[in-house]
Amino acid sequence: MPLTEAGIYAAALRLIDEDGVEALTMRKLATALDANPMSLYYHVPNKDAVLRGVARMVGAQFRTVKSEDAPWQERIRLLATDFRTLAQRHPRFMGYSFSLQSDFIQPDDPFWIELTAILDAAGVPHSELSHFTALVGFAINGVLTAELTGTLHRWSSLKPPTDGEDGLTPPGLDENRVFHLALDTIIMGLEGQLAVFGEGQGADH
Amino acid sequence: MPLTEAGIYAAALRLIDEDGVEALTMRKLATALDANPMSLYYHVPNKDAVLRGVARMVGAQFRTVKSEDAPWQERIRLLATDFRTLAQRHPRFMGYSFSLQSDFIQPDDPFWIELTAILDAAGVPHSELSHFTALVGFAINGVLTAELTGTLHRWSSLKPPTDGEDGLTPPGLDENRVFHLALDTIIMGLEGQLAVFGEGQGADH
DNA sequence: ACCTGAACACCGTTCAAGT
DNA sequence: ACCTGAACACCGTTCAAGT
């Protein structure tokens, strides 16, 4: 099996899934590919490019059902959960790339394009469209990152037991609850904002 | 000036403010202190401890006005902006510690305690208190992190010019708008959720 | 008690050289 | 066209030794 660019990215992702991004090393990556560490540099300029390649690879897997006729609330929920299930397939990489979002998050990613379209359809004024897209996207991102990096999990274990119960919440259940609660709250907030826009319009004309 | 633990943290923070966390090195830190790299290890167990020390140092600077008589909406806004101004004093460190939040974010930090108190006062049921605290905290965190790491800024430059204007938004203004928009939206969402709790209570009794 | 030098086991990357 | 070895400039950290 000869060395290829795609093969390098795939192997890198495999290593990251196992041991996390911080453990990825050009030298380890090479030995995982049964290759000389220096051979990688013929196919790839440097380590940073490997990470970007992995990001492109994972990002390309993102699929979301196009349901343009559904109400925008439902569409946001769908988009967010689709994105979440993708993120959960590679939690260590996504947790990293979301947080150290230096160059990984681009406004022309399918997620953001779809989110913009949904908010547009919902009635967000064009002048505020990018603001609201950023707000919703990064707020969800914040909750999801906390989930992926395990911060959320370390929290819920500190939660008071549910009134005399055994005190052990089934694993993942709390994460689910917080994520959907966040979605609900943001959507409700958007509904409120849209109502404000409506009022302003009514008063002006 | 002899080497001290606090002095090491202070110097580390100074270096991070200038060049970012990823540029911090035990060896650079030592030369910045006019010391032998190995001398640090007498005062500090390892690099990770240095980062944690810096986190404690920065976190200790957090102050928020206690305004228990104000409406909870105002209290959330105040807490969030207080936290934001602290974060903006050390954007590179805060951007890092928020994202790689492995061990930096603790539920017993003053920010979270105050946020919990506010949401409690707002009427969030005790069984859901930690969920809502997490939701609000990490959503705000997500937007703030995007601001600190510059992701938000790289975005707004892609914004369509405001209809025939010069197309240049004053720097920082967009960040301000998005942050406060996020606050408003989350608060509105919380109001909605609280209304739901109210209904449920009314129907049950 | 506080500091130091030498050393170890790692990194990413370059570059001239091999096939 | 593809791979390799040697080498460079870095890391964090240990440890025995100095004052």
CSV table of N, CA, C and O in Angstrom, one decimal, chain A residues 159-163 169 174 177-178 181, chain B residues 120 123-133 197:
chain,number,residue,atom,x,y,z
A,159,LYS,N,-23.7,17.0,39.9
A,159,LYS,CA,-25.1,17.4,40.1
A,159,LYS,C,-25.7,16.7,41.4
A,159,LYS,O,-25.4,15.6,41.7
A,160,PRO,N,-26.6,17.4,42.1
A,160,PRO,CA,-27.3,16.8,43.2
A,160,PRO,C,-28.1,15.6,42.7
A,160,PRO,O,-28.8,15.7,41.7
A,161,PRO,N,-28.1,14.5,43.4
A,161,PRO,CA,-29.0,13.4,43.1
A,161,PRO,C,-30.4,13.8,43.0
A,161,PRO,O,-30.9,14.6,43.8
A,162,THR,N,-31.2,13.2,42.1
A,162,THR,CA,-32.5,13.6,41.9
A,162,THR,C,-33.5,13.2,43.0
A,162,THR,O,-34.4,12.4,42.8
A,163,ASP,N,-33.3,13.8,44.1
A,163,ASP,CA,-34.2,13.7,45.2
A,163,ASP,C,-34.4,12.3,45.7
A,163,ASP,O,-35.4,11.7,45.5
A,169,THR,N,-27.0,9.4,37.1
A,169,THR,CA,-27.7,9.7,35.8
A,169,THR,C,-27.1,8.8,34.7
A,169,THR,O,-25.8,8.7,34.7
A,174,ASP,N,-27.7,13.3,30.4
A,174,ASP,CA,-27.6,14.7,30.8
A,174,ASP,C,-27.1,15.6,29.6
A,174,ASP,O,-27.7,16.6,29.3
A,177,ARG,N,-29.9,16.1,27.3
A,177,ARG,CA,-30.9,17.1,27.8
A,177,ARG,C,-30.4,18.5,27.7
A,177,ARG,O,-31.1,19.4,27.2
A,178,VAL,N,-29.1,18.8,28.0
A,178,VAL,CA,-28.6,20.1,27.9
A,178,VAL,C,-28.6,20.6,26.5
A,178,VAL,O,-28.9,21.7,26.2
A,181,LEU,N,-32.1,21.3,25.4
A,181,LEU,CA,-32.5,22.5,26.2
A,181,LEU,C,-32.0,23.8,25.6
A,181,LEU,O,-32.7,24.8,25.4
B,120,ASP,N,-31.6,30.6,39.6
B,120,ASP,CA,-32.4,30.2,40.7
B,120,ASP,C,-33.4,31.2,41.1
B,120,ASP,O,-34.6,31.0,41.2
B,123,GLY,N,-36.3,31.7,38.9
B,123,GLY,CA,-37.4,30.8,39.0
B,123,GLY,C,-37.2,29.4,38.2
B,123,GLY,O,-38.1,28.7,38.1
B,124,VAL,N,-36.0,29.2,37.8
B,124,VAL,CA,-35.7,27.9,37.2
B,124,VAL,C,-35.8,26.8,38.3
B,124,VAL,O,-35.3,26.9,39.4
B,125,PRO,N,-36.6,25.7,38.0
B,125,PRO,CA,-36.8,24.7,39.0
B,125,PRO,C,-35.4,24.1,39.4
B,125,PRO,O,-34.5,24.0,38.6
B,126,HIS,N,-35.3,23.7,40.6
B,126,HIS,CA,-34.1,23.1,41.1
B,126,HIS,C,-33.6,21.9,40.3
B,126,HIS,O,-32.4,21.7,40.1
B,127,SER,N,-34.5,21.1,39.9
B,127,SER,CA,-34.2,19.9,39.2
B,127,SER,C,-33.5,20.2,37.9
B,127,SER,O,-32.7,19.4,37.3
B,128,GLU,N,-33.7,21.4,37.3
B,128,GLU,CA,-33.1,21.8,36.0
B,128,GLU,C,-32.1,22.9,36.2
B,128,GLU,O,-31.5,23.3,35.2
B,129,LEU,N,-31.7,23.2,37.4
B,129,LEU,CA,-30.9,24.4,37.6
B,129,LEU,C,-29.5,24.2,36.9
B,129,LEU,O,-29.0,25.1,36.2
B,130,SER,N,-28.9,23.0,37.2
B,130,SER,CA,-27.5,22.8,36.6
B,130,SER,C,-27.6,22.7,35.1
B,130,SER,O,-26.6,23.2,34.4
B,131,HIS,N,-28.6,22.2,34.6
B,131,HIS,CA,-28.8,22.1,33.1
B,131,HIS,C,-28.8,23.5,32.5
B,131,HIS,O,-28.1,23.8,31.6
B,132,PHE,N,-29.6,24.3,33.1
B,132,PHE,CA,-29.8,25.7,32.5
B,132,PHE,C,-28.5,26.5,32.7
B,132,PHE,O,-28.1,27.3,31.9
B,133,THR,N,-27.9,26.3,33.9
B,133,THR,CA,-26.6,27.0,34.1
B,133,THR,C,-25.6,26.6,33.0
B,133,THR,O,-24.9,27.5,32.4
B,197,PHE,N,-42.6,26.6,32.3
B,197,PHE,CA,-42.6,26.0,33.6
B,197,PHE,C,-43.9,26.5,34.4
B,197,PHE,O,-44.5,25.8,35.1
